[in-house]
Short mmCIF file of C-alpha atoms in Angstrom, two decimals:
data_model
loop_
_atom_site.label_atom_id
_atom_site.label_comp_id
_atom_site.label_asym_id
_atom_site.label_seq_id
_atom_site.Cartn_x
_atom_site.Cartn_y
_atom_site.Cartn_z
CA MET A 1 55.72 65.78 123.54
CA GLU A 2 52.83 66.95 121.38
CA GLY A 3 50.56 66.74 124.44
CA GLU A 4 52.93 69.01 126.38
CA GLU A 5 53.08 71.58 123.57
CA GLY A 6 49.27 71.50 123.24
CA SER A 7 48.93 71.92 127.00
CA GLU A 8 51.33 74.91 127.01
CA SER A 9 49.50 76.50 124.06
CA LYS A 10 46.14 75.94 125.73
CA GLN A 11 47.42 77.37 129.01
CA HIS A 12 48.82 80.44 127.20
CA HIS A 13 45.52 80.88 125.36
CA LEU A 14 43.53 80.62 128.57
CA SER A 15 45.80 83.04 130.43
CA ALA A 16 45.56 85.54 127.57
CA GLY A 17 41.79 85.04 127.45
CA THR A 18 41.42 85.89 131.15
CA LEU A 19 43.03 89.33 130.62
CA ASP A 20 40.85 92.42 130.53
CA PRO A 21 40.41 94.09 127.08
CA VAL A 22 43.16 96.70 127.67
CA SER A 23 45.67 94.04 128.76
CA GLN A 24 44.69 91.85 125.82
CA LYS A 25 45.41 94.73 123.45
CA LYS A 26 48.84 95.32 125.02
CA HIS A 27 49.58 91.62 124.85
CA ALA A 28 48.68 91.46 121.15
CA ALA A 29 50.82 94.53 120.44
CA MET A 30 53.79 92.94 122.19
CA LEU A 31 53.43 89.78 120.11
CA ASP A 32 53.31 91.88 116.93
CA ARG A 33 56.51 93.72 117.94
CA LEU A 34 58.30 90.44 118.63
CA ALA A 35 57.21 89.03 115.27
CA THR A 36 58.35 92.21 113.47
CA LEU A 37 61.72 92.15 115.26
CA HIS A 38 62.26 88.51 114.35
CA GLN A 39 61.44 89.18 110.70
CA SER A 40 63.79 92.18 110.67
CA ARG A 41 66.64 90.07 112.01
CA LEU A 42 66.02 87.42 109.36
CA GLN A 43 66.12 90.07 106.62
CA GLN A 44 69.35 91.60 107.99
CA SER A 45 70.98 88.17 108.12
CA ALA A 46 69.97 87.46 104.52
CA ALA A 47 71.29 90.87 103.42
CA ARG A 48 74.65 90.26 105.11
CA SER A 49 74.95 86.85 103.45
CA ALA A 50 74.17 88.37 100.05
CA ALA A 51 76.74 91.15 100.58
CA ALA A 52 79.41 88.65 101.57
CA ALA A 53 78.68 86.58 98.48
CA ALA A 54 78.87 89.66 96.27
CA ALA A 55 82.20 90.68 97.83
CA SER A 56 83.77 87.29 97.08
CA PRO A 57 85.50 86.81 93.74
CA ALA A 58 83.60 84.93 91.08
CA PHE A 59 86.33 82.32 90.82
CA GLU A 60 87.21 81.46 94.41
CA SER A 61 89.23 78.36 93.53
CA VAL A 62 92.94 77.86 92.97
CA SER A 63 92.55 76.20 89.57
CA ALA A 64 90.27 78.97 88.25
CA PHE A 65 92.70 81.64 89.48
CA LEU A 66 95.69 79.89 87.87
CA ASP A 67 93.83 79.59 84.55
CA ARG A 68 92.99 83.29 84.53
CA PHE A 69 96.50 84.26 85.62
CA ALA A 70 98.10 82.13 82.89
CA GLU A 71 95.77 83.58 80.24
CA SER A 72 96.59 87.15 81.28
CA ARG A 73 100.29 86.39 81.36
CA ARG A 74 100.23 84.93 77.84
CA SER A 75 98.32 87.96 76.59
CA ILE A 76 100.89 90.35 78.05
CA GLU A 77 103.79 88.37 76.55
CA ALA A 78 102.07 88.41 73.14
CA ASP A 79 101.49 92.16 73.37
CA LEU A 80 105.15 92.65 74.25
CA GLN A 81 106.15 90.83 71.07
CA GLY A 82 103.71 93.05 69.21
CA CYS A 83 105.51 96.13 70.57
CA ARG A 84 108.78 94.84 69.17
CA ALA A 85 107.13 94.38 65.78
CA ILE A 86 105.82 97.97 65.94
CA ALA A 87 109.30 99.26 66.76
CA ALA A 88 110.67 97.53 63.66
CA ASP A 89 108.26 99.49 61.45
CA PRO A 90 109.23 103.20 61.28
CA ALA A 91 105.77 104.09 59.99
CA SER A 92 104.20 102.81 63.21
CA ALA A 93 106.72 104.30 65.67
CA ALA A 94 104.16 106.75 67.09
CA ARG A 95 102.08 103.85 68.41
CA LEU A 96 104.92 102.32 70.42
CA LYS A 97 104.80 104.42 73.58
CA PRO A 98 100.99 104.11 74.08
CA GLU A 99 101.24 100.34 73.57
CA LEU A 100 103.98 100.04 76.19
CA GLU A 101 101.88 102.09 78.59
CA LYS A 102 98.96 99.70 78.03
CA LEU A 103 101.30 96.82 78.86
CA ALA A 104 102.24 98.45 82.17
CA ALA A 105 98.55 98.90 83.00
CA SER A 106 97.86 95.24 82.16
CA ILE A 107 100.62 94.12 84.52
CA ALA A 108 99.14 96.38 87.21
CA ASP A 109 95.79 94.60 86.73
CA LEU A 110 97.52 91.22 87.05
CA ASP A 111 99.28 92.41 90.20
CA ARG A 112 95.94 93.48 91.63
CA LEU A 113 94.40 90.11 90.75
CA VAL A 114 96.97 88.31 92.91
CA ALA A 115 96.53 90.68 95.84
CA GLU A 116 92.73 90.44 95.81
CA ASN A 117 92.74 86.64 95.82
CA SER A 118 95.77 85.86 97.97
CA TYR A 119 93.53 85.05 100.95
CA PHE A 120 92.61 81.63 99.52
CA LEU A 121 95.77 80.86 97.53
CA PRO A 122 98.52 78.60 98.90
CA SER A 123 101.60 80.61 99.85
CA TYR A 124 103.75 78.98 97.17
CA GLU A 125 101.22 80.01 94.48
CA VAL A 126 101.37 83.62 95.76
CA ARG A 127 105.17 83.58 95.61
CA SER A 128 105.18 82.00 92.16
CA SER A 129 102.68 84.54 90.83
CA LEU A 130 104.63 87.49 92.24
CA ARG A 131 107.86 86.17 90.69
CA ALA A 132 106.12 85.88 87.32
CA ILE A 133 104.81 89.45 87.60
CA SER A 134 108.27 90.69 88.53
CA ALA A 135 109.71 89.00 85.43
CA LEU A 136 107.04 90.64 83.26
CA LYS A 137 107.87 94.05 84.69
CA GLU A 138 111.57 93.52 84.00
CA SER A 139 110.77 92.52 80.44
CA VAL A 140 108.69 95.65 79.87
CA GLU A 141 111.34 97.89 81.40
CA ALA A 142 114.01 96.24 79.24
CA ALA A 143 111.84 96.79 76.17
CA ASN A 144 111.47 100.46 77.04
CA SER A 145 115.21 100.87 77.48
CA GLU A 146 115.84 99.12 74.18
CA LEU A 147 113.03 100.57 72.07
CA LEU A 148 112.75 104.03 73.62
CA PRO A 149 116.35 104.69 74.70
CA ARG A 150 116.12 108.48 74.72
CA LYS A 151 113.53 108.70 77.46
CA LYS A 152 113.90 106.82 80.73
CA PHE A 153 110.95 104.62 81.41
CA SER A 154 109.50 104.51 84.93
CA PHE A 155 107.18 101.57 85.35
CA ARG A 156 105.56 102.91 88.48
CA ASN A 157 104.39 106.08 86.78
CA LYS A 158 102.65 104.39 83.88
CA ALA A 159 99.55 102.99 85.51
CA PRO A 160 96.74 105.43 84.62
CA LYS A 161 95.03 105.16 87.98
CA LYS A 162 96.53 103.65 91.11
CA ASP A 163 94.45 101.82 93.63
CA SER A 164 95.47 100.85 97.16
CA THR A 165 96.60 97.33 96.27
CA PHE A 166 98.93 98.45 93.49
CA LEU A 167 100.36 101.22 95.68
CA VAL A 168 101.51 98.52 98.09
CA LYS A 169 103.05 96.54 95.24
CA GLU A 170 104.89 99.62 93.93
CA VAL A 171 106.56 100.24 97.25
CA GLU A 172 107.67 96.61 97.37
CA GLU A 173 109.08 96.85 93.85
CA ALA A 174 110.97 100.00 94.83
CA LYS A 175 112.48 98.12 97.76
CA VAL A 176 113.65 95.32 95.46
CA SER A 177 115.15 97.73 92.92
CA ALA A 178 117.14 99.62 95.55
CA PRO A 179 118.06 97.31 98.46
CA GLY A 180 118.60 99.11 101.74
CA LYS A 181 117.11 102.36 100.47
CA PRO A 182 113.39 101.93 99.76
CA ASP A 183 111.91 104.53 97.44
CA LEU A 184 108.93 105.85 99.40
CA ALA A 185 107.77 108.40 96.84
CA VAL A 186 104.49 106.59 96.38
CA VAL A 187 103.88 106.36 100.13
CA ARG A 188 104.64 110.03 100.59
CA GLU A 189 101.86 110.98 98.19
CA THR A 190 99.30 109.94 100.79
CA PRO A 191 98.11 111.87 103.88
CA GLY A 192 99.41 110.62 107.19
CA PHE A 193 101.23 111.13 110.47
CA ARG A 194 104.99 111.66 110.04
CA ASN A 195 108.03 112.72 112.05
CA LYS A 196 106.42 112.70 115.50
CA GLU A 197 107.75 111.71 118.91
CA GLY A 198 105.92 111.10 122.17
CA SER A 199 102.54 112.04 120.68
CA ILE A 200 99.00 110.67 120.74
CA LEU A 201 97.76 110.74 117.12
CA ILE A 202 94.13 110.11 116.14
CA LYS A 203 92.34 110.09 112.78
CA HIS A 204 88.68 109.32 112.01
CA PHE A 205 87.87 108.08 108.50
CA ARG A 206 84.30 108.88 107.56
CA VAL A 207 82.12 107.57 104.73
CA SER A 208 82.80 110.62 102.56
CA GLU A 209 86.54 109.89 102.77
CA GLU A 210 86.26 106.31 101.56
CA GLY A 211 87.74 107.13 98.18
CA GLU A 212 90.67 109.00 99.74
CA GLY A 213 91.44 106.47 102.43
CA ASP A 214 95.12 105.75 101.78
CA PHE A 215 97.11 106.68 104.88
CA THR A 216 100.75 106.62 105.98
CA LEU A 217 102.47 106.32 109.36
CA ALA A 218 106.17 107.11 108.99
CA ASP A 219 109.13 108.06 111.18
CA LEU A 220 107.27 107.90 114.50
CA ASN A 221 108.90 107.30 117.88
CA SER A 222 107.12 106.51 121.17
CA CYS A 223 103.70 107.45 119.77
CA GLU A 224 100.19 106.07 120.30
CA ILE A 225 98.09 106.09 117.13
CA TYR A 226 94.33 105.51 116.72
CA LEU A 227 92.80 105.17 113.23
CA ARG A 228 89.00 104.80 113.39
CA GLY A 229 86.74 104.06 110.44
CA ARG A 230 87.41 102.30 107.13
CA LEU A 231 90.70 102.91 105.32
CA ARG A 232 91.51 101.90 101.77
CA ALA A 233 95.21 101.13 102.35
CA LEU A 234 97.70 101.66 105.17
CA PHE A 235 101.48 102.14 104.93
CA ILE A 236 103.58 101.84 108.11
CA HIS A 237 107.27 102.71 107.92
CA ARG A 238 110.05 103.29 110.47
CA LEU A 239 108.17 103.11 113.77
CA THR A 240 109.92 102.62 117.11
CA ASN A 241 108.24 101.95 120.47
CA CYS A 242 104.78 102.81 119.09
CA ARG A 243 101.28 101.44 119.64
CA VAL A 244 98.95 101.45 116.60
CA PHE A 245 95.21 100.69 116.79
CA ALA A 246 93.43 100.70 113.41
CA GLY A 247 89.96 99.84 112.15
CA ALA A 248 89.10 97.98 108.95
CA VAL A 249 91.40 98.32 105.91
CA LEU A 250 89.65 97.46 102.65
CA GLY A 251 92.82 96.58 100.74
CA SER A 252 96.35 95.92 101.96
CA ILE A 253 98.69 96.96 104.75
CA LEU A 254 102.44 97.24 104.11
CA ILE A 255 104.69 97.41 107.16
CA GLU A 256 108.43 98.13 107.04
CA GLU A 257 111.05 98.72 109.72
CA VAL A 258 109.10 98.55 112.96
CA ASN A 259 110.87 97.93 116.25
CA ASP A 260 109.50 97.28 119.74
CA CYS A 261 105.92 98.14 118.72
CA LEU A 262 102.38 96.86 119.22
CA LEU A 263 100.10 96.92 116.16
CA MET A 264 96.39 96.04 116.19
CA LEU A 265 95.20 95.80 112.58
CA ALA A 266 92.37 94.39 110.43
CA SER A 267 92.84 93.93 106.67
CA HIS A 268 92.48 91.57 103.74
CA GLN A 269 96.25 91.36 103.25
CA ILE A 270 99.16 92.25 105.57
CA ARG A 271 102.84 92.20 104.60
CA ILE A 272 105.59 92.79 107.13
CA HIS A 273 109.25 93.52 106.30
CA HIS A 274 112.18 94.18 108.66
CA ALA A 275 110.21 93.96 111.91
CA ARG A 276 111.91 93.37 115.25
CA ALA A 277 110.47 92.56 118.70
CA THR A 278 106.95 93.62 117.72
CA ASP A 279 103.53 92.22 118.66
CA PHE A 280 100.76 92.03 116.05
CA TYR A 281 97.07 91.62 116.95
CA LEU A 282 95.41 90.84 113.62
CA ARG A 283 92.11 90.18 111.89
CA VAL A 284 93.22 89.20 108.39
CA ARG A 285 91.52 87.34 105.55
CA SER A 286 94.71 85.98 103.98
CA ARG A 287 97.81 84.59 105.66
CA PRO A 288 100.11 87.33 107.02
CA ILE A 289 103.50 87.46 105.30
CA ILE A 290 106.75 88.31 107.09
CA GLU A 291 110.20 88.77 105.56
CA ASP A 292 113.57 89.68 107.10
CA SER A 293 111.90 89.84 110.52
CA SER A 294 112.63 88.32 113.93
CA GLY A 295 111.10 88.26 117.40
CA VAL A 296 107.61 89.05 116.07
CA ARG A 297 104.55 87.61 117.82
CA PHE A 298 100.91 87.28 116.82
CA ALA A 299 97.50 87.20 118.52
CA PRO A 300 93.85 87.84 117.53
CA TYR A 301 92.47 91.35 116.97
CA ARG A 302 91.16 93.07 120.12
CA LEU A 303 90.01 96.56 119.19
CA PHE A 304 86.64 98.09 120.03
CA TYR A 305 84.91 101.38 119.40
CA GLU A 306 81.34 102.30 118.56
CA GLY A 307 80.49 101.13 115.04
CA ILE A 308 83.53 98.89 114.49
CA GLU A 309 81.50 95.70 114.09
CA GLU A 310 79.50 97.24 111.23
CA GLU A 311 82.69 98.56 109.60
CA LEU A 312 84.33 95.13 109.78
CA ARG A 313 81.22 93.53 108.31
CA ASP A 314 81.00 96.06 105.46
CA SER A 315 84.68 95.42 104.71
CA GLY A 316 84.30 91.63 104.58
CA LEU A 317 86.26 91.20 107.82
CA GLU A 318 83.50 90.21 110.23
CA GLU A 319 84.67 86.60 110.38
CA GLU A 320 87.57 85.57 112.61
CA THR A 321 89.44 83.30 110.21
CA GLY A 322 92.27 82.39 112.59
CA ASN A 323 94.81 83.44 109.94
CA TRP A 324 96.59 85.61 112.49
CA ALA A 325 98.27 82.35 113.56
CA ASN A 326 98.99 81.12 109.99
CA VAL A 327 102.04 83.25 109.24
CA ASP A 328 104.17 82.74 106.11
CA ASP A 329 107.87 83.53 106.56
CA PHE A 330 109.20 84.02 103.05
CA LYS A 331 112.80 83.73 104.26
CA TRP A 332 112.19 80.41 106.04
CA LEU A 333 111.62 77.61 103.54
CA ARG A 334 112.14 74.59 105.81
CA ALA A 335 109.27 72.33 106.82
CA VAL A 336 109.69 73.06 110.54
CA GLN A 337 108.29 76.12 112.35
CA SER A 338 110.09 79.39 111.60
CA PRO A 339 112.04 80.70 114.62
CA ASN A 340 111.27 84.28 113.57
CA TRP A 341 107.67 84.39 114.79
CA SER A 342 105.49 82.90 117.51
CA VAL A 343 102.02 83.08 119.04
CA ILE A 344 101.65 85.38 122.05
CA PRO A 345 100.79 83.29 125.15
CA GLU A 346 97.27 83.94 126.41
CA GLU A 347 98.49 85.34 129.73
CA GLU A 348 100.71 87.90 127.95
CA ARG A 349 98.10 89.29 125.58
CA VAL A 350 96.69 92.77 126.08
CA GLN A 351 93.04 93.20 126.97
CA THR A 352 90.47 94.49 124.46
CA MET A 353 91.40 98.07 123.58
CA ASN A 354 88.49 100.54 123.73
CA ALA A 355 89.12 103.49 121.40
CA SER A 356 85.62 104.96 121.67
CA ASP A 357 86.75 108.15 123.41
CA ALA A 358 89.70 108.95 121.15
CA THR A 359 89.57 112.59 119.99
CA GLU A 360 90.75 113.32 116.46
CA GLU A 361 94.05 115.09 115.82
CA PRO A 362 95.01 116.93 112.59
CA CYS A 363 97.19 114.87 110.27
CA ASP A 364 100.10 116.08 108.15
CA ASP A 365 99.65 117.31 104.61
CA LYS A 366 100.92 115.16 101.76
CA GLN A 367 104.65 115.26 101.46
#
């Protein structure tokens, strides 16, 4: 083997040595370019690995998450008892409202902690954590009603600064508090496409819009929607016979009341409520969650446009995890497969969708 390599090297050296000076110079320049290109690729690969490591939580293990969650929960419960002690002292009454507001913000942080790490948590740990958070919220709201009876307390309005993950949680809490009539006030604060029929709707999210990337699709019928670029959060509500093609979502996607639709989405977390006869093509870091849904089917993400691979990579979604096929049905607790969802057979899946030529349309103002 060594003799063959030495022979090839000698032959290459002899062939290069037989070239005229101009050809030798071109040959050397070509070798330099190849070496530079190889080094550049190695550096890019190392940079991507470092970025992925930085994007991962510092405690990517179930036991470490549970320890931190339990510690935060105990701290909130202790602070709640402290608020009751403050209320019993008339001289300290002025401190009560700010302390209760801090409690609401602490619960929001705990809510966000669960959402950001749900991709590696077992589904029962996610459910248990969300139930614990819900109980904490009820305790704080009860304390407000008891200790500040003259002014109605609204938990959702107390967080000083909402991010995309907590916006999703707020909408879910509103749904729980008023079954059948979800309070979409939070969703309606975001820009979006609303109340359209038979339209082609297109929005490009650019780098400068990264901080304002919450977007809503609501009350759409027979529409085709293209969302290119990186979003922060996406809310989808009351869609019928629509096709949605969206790029990378940095946080969460909340979907409610979709019927006879096709949705192609990429996100860290996707929650689906009240969906019927709808196909989902997903790239998702955590397991998708469905609830009160039936006839929903799943397949891998198949969207393309210029720059999408870089956007997925920058959003931590470059890897195909296969979680599109690991769906948790929160209303199906038996050990056997849920009848409410299935995998789309290969022969029935749509081809890769190319959205490169989509032309942007104006979106609605906030409502």
